[in-house]
Amino acid sequence: MQINNHQIVDYDAVLDAKFGAEGTSERAEAEEKAYAFYTGQIIGDARKKAKITQAELARRIGSDRSYISRVESGQTEPKVSTFYRIMNALGCKIEFSMIL
């Protein structure tokens, strides 16, 4: 484990060094993977809270367990329509708001 020693770190510089500067294809790809992972975590957490298995969730949306597994691990990102079906099957409510 690395220790920070209470030094101030510019995390924008860290991200730039690791994934490329903002606007580059490397950074865009890294951000897409991060969003896919985050989406999978949301779905996995909601499924566990609903106390259902991946197989049951798959059955409810007309898919298979391996698809749910890939989504939860961030390997696959569901289409928006599939995301809605998943959230509905889990009893979740999705709200959007416009930031002006």
PDB file of C-alpha atoms in Angstrom:
ATOM      1  CA  MET A   1       0.000   0.000   0.000  1.00  0.00           C
ATOM      2  CA  GLN A   2       1.321   3.390  -0.975  1.00  0.00           C
ATOM      3  CA  ILE A   3       1.308   6.203   1.596  1.00  0.00           C
ATOM      4  CA  ASN A   4       0.539   9.770   0.521  1.00  0.00           C
ATOM      5  CA  ASN A   5       2.551  11.450   3.348  1.00  0.00           C
ATOM      6  CA  HIS A   6      -0.076  14.217   3.319  1.00  0.00           C
ATOM      7  CA  GLN A   7       1.205  15.720   0.100  1.00  0.00           C
ATOM      8  CA  ILE A   8      -1.222  17.577  -2.127  1.00  0.00           C
ATOM      9  CA  VAL A   9      -1.755  15.706  -5.384  1.00  0.00           C
ATOM     10  CA  ASP A  10      -3.114  17.141  -8.619  1.00  0.00           C
ATOM     11  CA  TYR A  11      -5.433  14.318  -9.627  1.00  0.00           C
ATOM     12  CA  ASP A  12      -6.059  15.877 -13.036  1.00  0.00           C
ATOM     13  CA  ALA A  13      -2.342  15.393 -13.699  1.00  0.00           C
ATOM     14  CA  VAL A  14      -2.528  11.820 -12.376  1.00  0.00           C
ATOM     15  CA  LEU A  15      -5.450  11.027 -14.687  1.00  0.00           C
ATOM     16  CA  ASP A  16      -3.688  12.703 -17.625  1.00  0.00           C
ATOM     17  CA  ALA A  17      -0.549  10.646 -17.020  1.00  0.00           C
ATOM     18  CA  LYS A  18      -2.420   7.378 -16.657  1.00  0.00           C
ATOM     19  CA  PHE A  19      -5.178   7.750 -19.268  1.00  0.00           C
ATOM     20  CA  GLY A  20      -4.138  10.624 -21.530  1.00  0.00           C
ATOM     21  CA  ALA A  21      -5.233  14.230 -21.604  1.00  0.00           C
ATOM     22  CA  GLU A  22      -8.903  15.189 -21.728  1.00  0.00           C
ATOM     23  CA  GLY A  23     -10.203  15.041 -25.276  1.00  0.00           C
ATOM     24  CA  THR A  24      -7.893  12.231 -26.388  1.00  0.00           C
ATOM     25  CA  SER A  25      -9.264   8.912 -27.568  1.00  0.00           C
ATOM     26  CA  GLU A  26      -7.357   7.123 -24.780  1.00  0.00           C
ATOM     27  CA  ARG A  27      -9.052   9.246 -22.110  1.00  0.00           C
ATOM     28  CA  ALA A  28     -12.487   8.821 -23.747  1.00  0.00           C
ATOM     29  CA  GLU A  29     -12.016   5.041 -23.786  1.00  0.00           C
ATOM     30  CA  ALA A  30     -10.986   5.028 -20.118  1.00  0.00           C
ATOM     31  CA  GLU A  31     -14.020   7.133 -19.199  1.00  0.00           C
ATOM     32  CA  GLU A  32     -16.344   4.786 -21.120  1.00  0.00           C
ATOM     33  CA  LYS A  33     -14.914   1.811 -19.238  1.00  0.00           C
ATOM     34  CA  ALA A  34     -15.349   3.664 -15.949  1.00  0.00           C
ATOM     35  CA  TYR A  35     -19.001   4.427 -16.736  1.00  0.00           C
ATOM     36  CA  ALA A  36     -19.623   0.792 -17.707  1.00  0.00           C
ATOM     37  CA  PHE A  37     -18.060  -0.347 -14.422  1.00  0.00           C
ATOM     38  CA  TYR A  38     -20.095   2.184 -12.429  1.00  0.00           C
ATOM     39  CA  THR A  39     -23.323   1.154 -14.170  1.00  0.00           C
ATOM     40  CA  GLY A  40     -22.576  -2.470 -13.357  1.00  0.00           C
ATOM     41  CA  GLN A  41     -21.975  -1.612  -9.716  1.00  0.00           C
ATOM     42  CA  ILE A  42     -25.306   0.216  -9.503  1.00  0.00           C
ATOM     43  CA  ILE A  43     -27.130  -2.759 -11.000  1.00  0.00           C
ATOM     44  CA  GLY A  44     -25.302  -5.302  -8.850  1.00  0.00           C
ATOM     45  CA  ASP A  45     -25.958  -3.339  -5.666  1.00  0.00           C
ATOM     46  CA  ALA A  46     -29.646  -2.916  -6.529  1.00  0.00           C
ATOM     47  CA  ARG A  47     -29.973  -6.625  -7.343  1.00  0.00           C
ATOM     48  CA  LYS A  48     -28.395  -7.633  -4.044  1.00  0.00           C
ATOM     49  CA  LYS A  49     -30.606  -5.189  -2.151  1.00  0.00           C
ATOM     50  CA  ALA A  50     -33.644  -6.753  -3.897  1.00  0.00           C
ATOM     51  CA  LYS A  51     -32.283 -10.156  -2.791  1.00  0.00           C
ATOM     52  CA  ILE A  52     -32.549 -11.819  -6.176  1.00  0.00           C
ATOM     53  CA  THR A  53     -30.014 -13.832  -8.131  1.00  0.00           C
ATOM     54  CA  GLN A  54     -28.489 -12.924 -11.459  1.00  0.00           C
ATOM     55  CA  ALA A  55     -30.470 -15.800 -12.971  1.00  0.00           C
ATOM     56  CA  GLU A  56     -33.744 -14.435 -11.609  1.00  0.00           C
ATOM     57  CA  LEU A  57     -33.000 -10.930 -12.847  1.00  0.00           C
ATOM     58  CA  ALA A  58     -32.139 -12.333 -16.265  1.00  0.00           C
ATOM     59  CA  ARG A  59     -35.400 -14.268 -16.333  1.00  0.00           C
ATOM     60  CA  ARG A  60     -37.364 -11.122 -15.451  1.00  0.00           C
ATOM     61  CA  ILE A  61     -35.890  -9.171 -18.363  1.00  0.00           C
ATOM     62  CA  GLY A  62     -35.819 -12.031 -20.865  1.00  0.00           C
ATOM     63  CA  SER A  63     -32.058 -12.480 -20.905  1.00  0.00           C
ATOM     64  CA  ASP A  64     -29.564 -14.959 -19.498  1.00  0.00           C
ATOM     65  CA  ARG A  65     -27.455 -14.985 -16.345  1.00  0.00           C
ATOM     66  CA  SER A  66     -24.178 -14.560 -18.229  1.00  0.00           C
ATOM     67  CA  TYR A  67     -25.425 -11.250 -19.667  1.00  0.00           C
ATOM     68  CA  ILE A  68     -26.240  -9.941 -16.181  1.00  0.00           C
ATOM     69  CA  SER A  69     -22.825 -11.101 -14.992  1.00  0.00           C
ATOM     70  CA  ARG A  70     -21.097  -9.230 -17.837  1.00  0.00           C
ATOM     71  CA  VAL A  71     -23.111  -6.094 -17.104  1.00  0.00           C
ATOM     72  CA  GLU A  72     -22.357  -6.208 -13.377  1.00  0.00           C
ATOM     73  CA  SER A  73     -18.640  -6.693 -14.014  1.00  0.00           C
ATOM     74  CA  GLY A  74     -18.518  -3.757 -16.446  1.00  0.00           C
ATOM     75  CA  GLN A  75     -17.629  -5.924 -19.444  1.00  0.00           C
ATOM     76  CA  THR A  76     -20.889  -5.003 -21.180  1.00  0.00           C
ATOM     77  CA  GLU A  77     -22.874  -1.799 -20.914  1.00  0.00           C
ATOM     78  CA  PRO A  78     -26.616  -2.230 -21.411  1.00  0.00           C
ATOM     79  CA  LYS A  79     -28.562  -0.139 -23.890  1.00  0.00           C
ATOM     80  CA  VAL A  80     -30.726   2.511 -22.268  1.00  0.00           C
ATOM     81  CA  SER A  81     -33.880   0.472 -22.926  1.00  0.00           C
ATOM     82  CA  THR A  82     -32.311  -2.582 -21.275  1.00  0.00           C
ATOM     83  CA  PHE A  83     -31.141  -0.476 -18.331  1.00  0.00           C
ATOM     84  CA  TYR A  84     -34.747   0.661 -17.818  1.00  0.00           C
ATOM     85  CA  ARG A  85     -35.985  -2.939 -17.973  1.00  0.00           C
ATOM     86  CA  ILE A  86     -33.362  -4.016 -15.443  1.00  0.00           C
ATOM     87  CA  MET A  87     -34.153  -1.177 -13.047  1.00  0.00           C
ATOM     88  CA  ASN A  88     -37.894  -1.813 -13.393  1.00  0.00           C
ATOM     89  CA  ALA A  89     -37.367  -5.535 -12.702  1.00  0.00           C
ATOM     90  CA  LEU A  90     -35.484  -4.583  -9.542  1.00  0.00           C
ATOM     91  CA  GLY A  91     -38.230  -2.229  -8.382  1.00  0.00           C
ATOM     92  CA  CYS A  92     -36.050   0.852  -8.809  1.00  0.00           C
ATOM     93  CA  LYS A  93     -37.225   4.306  -9.810  1.00  0.00           C
ATOM     94  CA  ILE A  94     -35.144   6.351 -12.239  1.00  0.00           C
ATOM     95  CA  GLU A  95     -35.370  10.127 -12.157  1.00  0.00           C
ATOM     96  CA  PHE A  96     -33.730  12.671 -14.422  1.00  0.00           C
ATOM     97  CA  SER A  97     -33.405  16.367 -13.845  1.00  0.00           C
ATOM     98  CA  MET A  98     -32.168  19.108 -16.111  1.00  0.00           C
ATOM     99  CA  ILE A  99     -29.356  21.261 -14.837  1.00  0.00           C
ATOM    100  CA  LEU A 100     -29.571  24.770 -16.202  1.00  0.00           C
TER     101      LEU A 100
END
